[in-house]
Short mmCIF file of C-alpha atoms and ligand atoms in Angstrom, two decimals:
data_model
loop_
_atom_site.label_atom_id
_atom_site.label_comp_id
_atom_site.label_asym_id
_atom_site.label_seq_id
_atom_site.Cartn_x
_atom_site.Cartn_y
_atom_site.Cartn_z
CA MET K 51 -20.09 -23.17 134.50
CA SER K 52 -19.55 -27.01 133.72
CA GLU K 53 -22.67 -29.11 133.39
CA LEU K 54 -23.59 -31.21 136.69
CA VAL K 55 -23.53 -34.83 136.21
CA ARG K 56 -25.44 -37.21 138.98
CA PHE K 57 -24.05 -40.14 139.88
CA GLY K 58 -25.37 -43.21 142.43
CA VAL K 59 -22.73 -44.84 144.79
CA SER K 60 -22.92 -48.04 146.45
CA ILE K 61 -21.95 -47.66 149.93
CA ASP K 62 -22.18 -49.81 153.47
CA HIS K 63 -24.84 -48.47 155.40
CA GLY K 64 -23.03 -48.04 158.82
CA LEU K 65 -20.54 -46.17 157.04
CA LEU K 66 -22.76 -43.56 155.36
CA ASP K 67 -24.53 -43.01 158.75
CA GLN K 68 -20.73 -42.44 159.66
CA PHE K 69 -19.94 -39.90 157.16
CA ASP K 70 -23.83 -38.35 157.72
CA LYS K 71 -23.24 -37.72 161.25
CA GLN K 72 -19.61 -36.38 160.54
CA ILE K 73 -20.40 -33.45 157.92
CA ALA K 74 -23.66 -32.68 159.47
CA ARG K 75 -21.34 -31.44 162.81
CA LYS K 76 -19.22 -30.04 160.27
CA GLY K 77 -22.14 -28.20 159.02
CA TYR K 78 -22.90 -29.62 155.54
CA LYS K 79 -26.11 -29.06 154.21
CA ASN K 80 -25.94 -32.08 152.02
CA ARG K 81 -23.90 -34.77 150.95
CA SER K 82 -23.31 -33.38 147.61
CA GLU K 83 -21.25 -30.59 148.70
CA ALA K 84 -18.84 -32.91 151.14
CA ILE K 85 -18.29 -35.61 148.18
CA ARG K 86 -17.20 -32.34 145.79
CA ASP K 87 -15.07 -31.04 148.61
CA LEU K 88 -12.94 -34.66 149.69
CA ILE K 89 -12.53 -34.88 145.96
CA ARG K 90 -11.27 -31.62 145.63
CA ASP K 91 -9.04 -32.61 148.59
CA HIS K 92 -7.88 -35.59 146.75
CA MET K 93 -6.87 -33.42 144.02
CA VAL K 94 -4.61 -31.34 145.72
CA GLU K 95 -2.77 -33.88 147.02
CA GLN K 96 -2.64 -35.39 144.11
CA GLU K 97 -0.98 -32.29 142.50
CA TRP K 98 1.56 -31.99 145.51
CA GLU K 99 2.58 -35.27 144.78
CA ALA K 100 3.42 -35.15 141.07
CA ASN K 101 5.18 -31.86 141.90
CA THR K 102 3.20 -29.91 139.29
CA GLU K 103 3.05 -26.14 139.71
CA THR K 104 1.06 -25.52 142.58
CA VAL K 105 0.28 -22.54 145.85
CA GLY K 106 -0.05 -22.80 149.20
CA THR K 107 0.93 -20.81 152.77
CA PHE K 108 3.24 -21.63 155.24
CA THR K 109 2.09 -20.20 158.61
CA MET K 110 5.10 -20.00 161.40
CA VAL K 111 5.43 -18.37 164.87
CA TYR K 112 9.00 -18.41 166.14
CA ASP K 113 10.42 -16.37 169.25
CA HIS K 114 12.67 -13.48 167.72
CA HIS K 115 15.32 -13.30 170.75
CA THR K 116 16.47 -16.59 169.65
CA ARG K 117 20.23 -15.78 168.62
CA ASP K 118 20.39 -15.59 164.87
CA LEU K 119 17.02 -16.77 164.07
CA SER K 120 15.64 -13.52 162.00
CA LEU K 121 19.11 -13.35 159.93
CA THR K 122 18.69 -16.93 159.72
CA LEU K 123 14.74 -16.89 158.32
CA THR K 124 15.81 -13.61 156.08
CA HIS K 125 18.07 -15.54 154.52
CA LEU K 126 16.33 -18.55 153.89
CA GLN K 127 13.30 -16.39 152.14
CA HIS K 128 16.07 -14.46 150.14
CA SER K 129 16.90 -17.98 148.59
CA PHE K 130 13.36 -19.04 147.58
CA VAL K 131 12.73 -15.50 145.90
CA GLY K 132 10.88 -17.02 142.94
CA GLU K 133 8.28 -19.28 145.57
CA ILE K 134 7.87 -16.76 147.84
CA CYS K 135 4.65 -14.19 146.65
CA SER K 136 4.03 -12.41 149.78
CA VAL K 137 5.01 -12.33 153.61
CA LEU K 138 2.89 -11.12 156.62
CA HIS K 139 4.52 -10.47 159.90
CA VAL K 140 2.47 -10.03 162.99
CA HIS K 141 4.45 -8.87 165.92
CA LEU K 142 2.16 -11.50 168.36
CA ASP K 143 3.33 -10.00 172.15
CA HIS K 144 6.73 -9.05 173.46
CA ASN K 145 8.63 -12.33 172.35
CA ASN K 146 7.10 -13.99 169.51
CA CYS K 147 6.15 -13.14 165.62
CA LEU K 148 3.65 -14.59 163.55
CA GLU K 149 4.89 -14.80 159.70
CA VAL K 150 2.81 -16.22 157.09
CA LEU K 151 4.68 -17.15 153.60
CA VAL K 152 2.05 -17.02 150.09
CA LEU K 153 3.68 -19.65 148.23
CA LYS K 154 3.99 -20.19 144.55
CA GLY K 155 5.86 -22.84 142.13
CA LYS K 156 7.24 -26.47 142.10
CA ALA K 157 5.42 -28.62 144.77
CA GLN K 158 8.43 -30.24 146.16
CA LEU K 159 10.25 -26.94 146.22
CA LEU K 160 7.64 -25.38 148.56
CA GLN K 161 8.03 -28.45 150.66
CA SER K 162 11.51 -27.99 151.44
CA LEU K 163 11.31 -24.45 152.09
CA ALA K 164 8.58 -25.40 154.85
CA ASP K 165 10.45 -27.92 155.54
CA LYS K 166 13.79 -25.85 156.24
CA LEU K 167 11.83 -22.75 158.02
CA VAL K 168 10.30 -25.59 160.86
CA SER K 169 13.63 -26.95 161.86
CA VAL K 170 15.07 -23.49 161.97
CA ARG K 171 15.85 -23.03 165.99
CA GLY K 172 13.56 -20.74 167.50
CA VAL K 173 10.66 -21.72 165.25
CA LYS K 174 7.95 -22.99 167.60
CA HIS K 175 5.35 -24.04 164.89
CA GLY K 176 5.33 -24.21 161.29
CA LYS K 177 2.86 -25.55 158.94
CA LEU K 178 2.39 -25.90 155.00
CA THR K 179 -1.42 -25.60 153.82
CA MET K 180 -1.51 -27.03 150.03
CA THR K 181 -4.20 -25.76 147.94
CA THR K 182 -5.06 -25.21 144.22
CA THR K 183 -7.08 -23.41 141.82
CA GLY K 184 -8.34 -26.98 140.25
CA GLU K 185 -6.50 -26.20 137.20
CA ALA K 186 -3.09 -26.26 135.55
CA MET K 187 -1.38 -23.44 136.58
CA PRO K 188 1.69 -21.49 134.40
CA SER K 189 5.01 -22.20 135.28
CA GLY K 190 7.68 -19.87 135.64
CA PRO K 191 8.70 -17.37 138.42
CA GLY K 192 5.29 -15.51 139.55
CA ASP K 193 4.97 -12.18 139.17
CA HIS K 194 5.15 -11.23 142.96
CA SER K 195 9.00 -11.92 143.35
CA HIS K 196 10.03 -8.90 144.87
CA ALA K 197 7.00 -8.34 147.24
CA HIS K 198 9.09 -9.57 150.40
CA SER K 199 10.17 -6.41 152.09
CA ASP K 200 11.51 -5.92 155.54
CA ASP K 201 10.69 -2.12 155.35
CA GLY K 202 9.91 -0.66 159.14
CA HIS K 203 10.44 -4.13 160.81
CA SER K 204 12.85 -4.19 163.09
CA HIS K 205 12.95 -5.78 166.69
CA SER K 206 14.97 -4.74 169.53
NI1 LIG I 510 8.28 -9.44 164.90
#
Protein backbone atom coordinates (compact mmCIF):
# COMPACT_ATOMS: atom_id res chain seq x y z
CA MET A 1 0.00 0.00 0.00
CA SER A 2 1.29 3.47 -0.84
CA GLU A 3 2.15 6.05 1.77
CA LEU A 4 -0.59 8.41 2.99
CA VAL A 5 0.02 12.13 2.54
CA ARG A 6 -1.77 14.88 4.45
CA PHE A 7 -2.41 18.22 2.77
CA GLY A 8 -4.27 21.40 3.70
CA VAL A 9 -7.03 22.93 1.58
CA SER A 10 -8.33 26.50 1.77
CA ILE A 11 -12.04 26.61 1.11
CA ASP A 12 -14.96 28.99 1.51
CA HIS A 13 -16.78 28.33 4.80
CA GLY A 14 -20.24 28.11 3.22
CA LEU A 15 -19.06 25.68 0.57
CA LEU A 16 -17.43 23.43 3.16
CA ASP A 17 -20.63 23.52 5.24
CA GLN A 18 -22.66 22.32 2.24
CA PHE A 19 -20.08 19.66 1.49
CA ASP A 20 -20.09 18.36 5.07
CA LYS A 21 -23.90 18.12 5.11
CA GLN A 22 -23.97 16.33 1.77
CA ILE A 23 -21.34 13.74 2.66
CA ALA A 24 -23.00 13.13 6.05
CA ARG A 25 -26.25 12.30 4.23
CA LYS A 26 -24.33 9.86 2.06
CA GLY A 27 -22.91 8.18 5.14
CA TYR A 28 -19.27 9.29 5.01
CA LYS A 29 -17.62 9.28 8.44
CA ASN A 30 -15.00 11.87 7.45
CA ARG A 31 -14.01 14.26 4.69
CA SER A 32 -10.91 12.34 3.64
CA GLU A 33 -12.77 9.36 2.22
CA ALA A 34 -15.30 11.64 0.48
CA ILE A 35 -12.52 13.66 -1.13
CA ARG A 36 -10.66 10.50 -2.20
CA ASP A 37 -13.85 9.25 -3.90
CA LEU A 38 -14.32 12.58 -5.68
CA ILE A 39 -10.76 12.43 -6.97
CA ARG A 40 -11.21 8.84 -8.18
CA ASP A 41 -14.46 9.83 -9.90
CA HIS A 42 -12.67 12.65 -11.65
CA MET A 43 -9.89 10.28 -12.76
CA VAL A 44 -12.44 7.91 -14.28
CA GLU A 45 -13.85 10.79 -16.33
CA GLN A 46 -10.34 11.74 -17.48
CA GLU A 47 -9.58 8.16 -18.51
CA TRP A 48 -12.75 7.97 -20.55
CA GLU A 49 -12.09 11.32 -22.18
CA ALA A 50 -8.56 10.21 -23.07
CA ASN A 51 -10.00 7.11 -24.80
CA THR A 52 -7.71 4.75 -22.89
CA GLU A 53 -8.33 1.05 -22.30
CA THR A 54 -11.06 0.93 -19.68
CA VAL A 55 -13.92 -1.06 -18.15
CA GLY A 56 -17.60 -0.44 -17.58
CA THR A 57 -21.06 -1.93 -17.50
CA PHE A 58 -24.07 -1.25 -19.67
CA THR A 59 -27.51 -1.90 -18.19
CA MET A 60 -30.65 -1.95 -20.28
CA VAL A 61 -34.33 -2.86 -20.00
CA TYR A 62 -36.29 -3.81 -23.08
CA ASP A 63 -39.57 -5.33 -24.17
CA HIS A 64 -38.65 -8.51 -25.99
CA HIS A 65 -41.97 -8.52 -27.89
CA THR A 66 -40.80 -5.57 -29.99
CA ARG A 67 -40.43 -6.79 -33.54
CA ASP A 68 -36.86 -7.79 -34.53
CA LEU A 69 -35.48 -6.42 -31.23
CA SER A 70 -33.83 -9.60 -29.91
CA LEU A 71 -32.29 -10.21 -33.34
CA THR A 72 -30.98 -6.62 -33.57
CA LEU A 73 -29.49 -6.74 -30.06
CA THR A 74 -27.81 -10.08 -30.66
CA HIS A 75 -26.43 -8.86 -33.98
CA LEU A 76 -25.06 -5.68 -32.36
CA GLN A 77 -23.46 -7.60 -29.51
CA HIS A 78 -21.77 -9.97 -31.93
CA SER A 79 -20.22 -6.94 -33.69
CA PHE A 80 -18.52 -6.00 -30.40
CA VAL A 81 -17.44 -9.47 -29.34
CA GLY A 82 -13.96 -8.23 -28.35
CA GLU A 83 -15.41 -5.60 -26.02
CA ILE A 84 -18.15 -7.63 -24.29
CA CYS A 85 -16.68 -9.75 -21.49
CA SER A 86 -19.94 -11.09 -20.12
CA VAL A 87 -23.71 -10.76 -20.47
CA LEU A 88 -26.26 -11.22 -17.69
CA HIS A 89 -29.87 -11.65 -18.76
CA VAL A 90 -32.88 -11.66 -16.42
CA HIS A 91 -36.48 -12.18 -17.59
CA LEU A 92 -38.15 -9.54 -15.40
CA ASP A 93 -41.78 -10.30 -16.24
CA HIS A 94 -43.91 -11.43 -19.18
CA ASN A 95 -42.69 -8.55 -21.39
CA ASN A 96 -39.51 -7.11 -19.97
CA CYS A 97 -35.91 -8.25 -19.98
CA LEU A 98 -33.01 -6.78 -18.04
CA GLU A 99 -29.55 -7.16 -19.52
CA VAL A 100 -26.20 -6.16 -18.05
CA LEU A 101 -23.12 -6.16 -20.26
CA VAL A 102 -19.63 -6.10 -18.76
CA LEU A 103 -17.43 -4.15 -21.16
CA LYS A 104 -13.70 -3.74 -21.61
CA GLY A 105 -11.90 -1.81 -24.32
CA LYS A 106 -11.24 1.66 -25.69
CA ALA A 107 -13.54 4.17 -24.01
CA GLN A 108 -14.94 5.63 -27.23
CA LEU A 109 -15.69 2.17 -28.60
CA LEU A 110 -17.61 1.26 -25.44
CA GLN A 111 -19.49 4.56 -25.63
CA SER A 112 -20.44 3.91 -29.25
CA LEU A 113 -21.74 0.42 -28.40
CA ALA A 114 -23.82 1.92 -25.57
CA ASP A 115 -25.19 4.62 -27.91
CA LYS A 116 -26.15 2.02 -30.51
CA LEU A 117 -27.86 -0.24 -27.97
CA VAL A 118 -29.83 2.51 -26.27
CA SER A 119 -31.16 3.83 -29.58
CA VAL A 120 -32.58 0.45 -30.67
CA ARG A 121 -36.37 0.58 -30.88
CA GLY A 122 -37.88 -1.27 -27.91
CA VAL A 123 -35.01 -0.52 -25.51
CA LYS A 124 -36.82 1.39 -22.77
CA HIS A 125 -33.80 2.47 -20.77
CA GLY A 126 -30.07 2.04 -21.03
CA LYS A 127 -27.17 3.39 -19.06
CA LEU A 128 -23.41 3.08 -19.36
CA THR A 129 -21.43 3.14 -16.12
CA MET A 130 -17.76 3.93 -16.45
CA THR A 131 -15.32 2.65 -13.90
CA THR A 132 -11.60 2.10 -13.45
CA THR A 133 -9.01 0.03 -11.65
CA GLY A 134 -7.04 3.23 -11.03
CA GLU A 135 -4.13 1.74 -12.96
CA ALA A 136 -3.22 1.57 -16.63
CA MET A 137 -4.81 -1.50 -18.15
CA PRO A 138 -3.23 -3.72 -20.77
CA SER A 139 -4.69 -3.08 -24.20
CA GLY A 140 -5.78 -5.66 -26.72
CA PRO A 141 -8.73 -8.02 -26.81
CA GLY A 142 -9.99 -9.32 -23.48
CA ASP A 143 -9.49 -12.89 -22.35
CA HIS A 144 -13.21 -13.53 -22.18
CA SER A 145 -14.34 -12.56 -25.63
CA HIS A 146 -16.23 -15.82 -26.08
CA ALA A 147 -18.33 -15.55 -22.94
CA HIS A 148 -21.46 -14.37 -24.76
CA SER A 149 -23.97 -17.15 -25.06
CA ASP A 150 -27.60 -17.48 -26.01
CA ASP A 151 -27.83 -21.00 -24.65
CA GLY A 152 -31.15 -21.76 -23.06
CA HIS A 153 -32.43 -18.28 -23.66
CA SER A 154 -35.48 -18.14 -25.85
CA HIS A 155 -38.61 -16.04 -25.89
CA SER A 156 -42.04 -17.02 -27.04
NI1 LIG B 1 -35.66 -12.20 -21.28
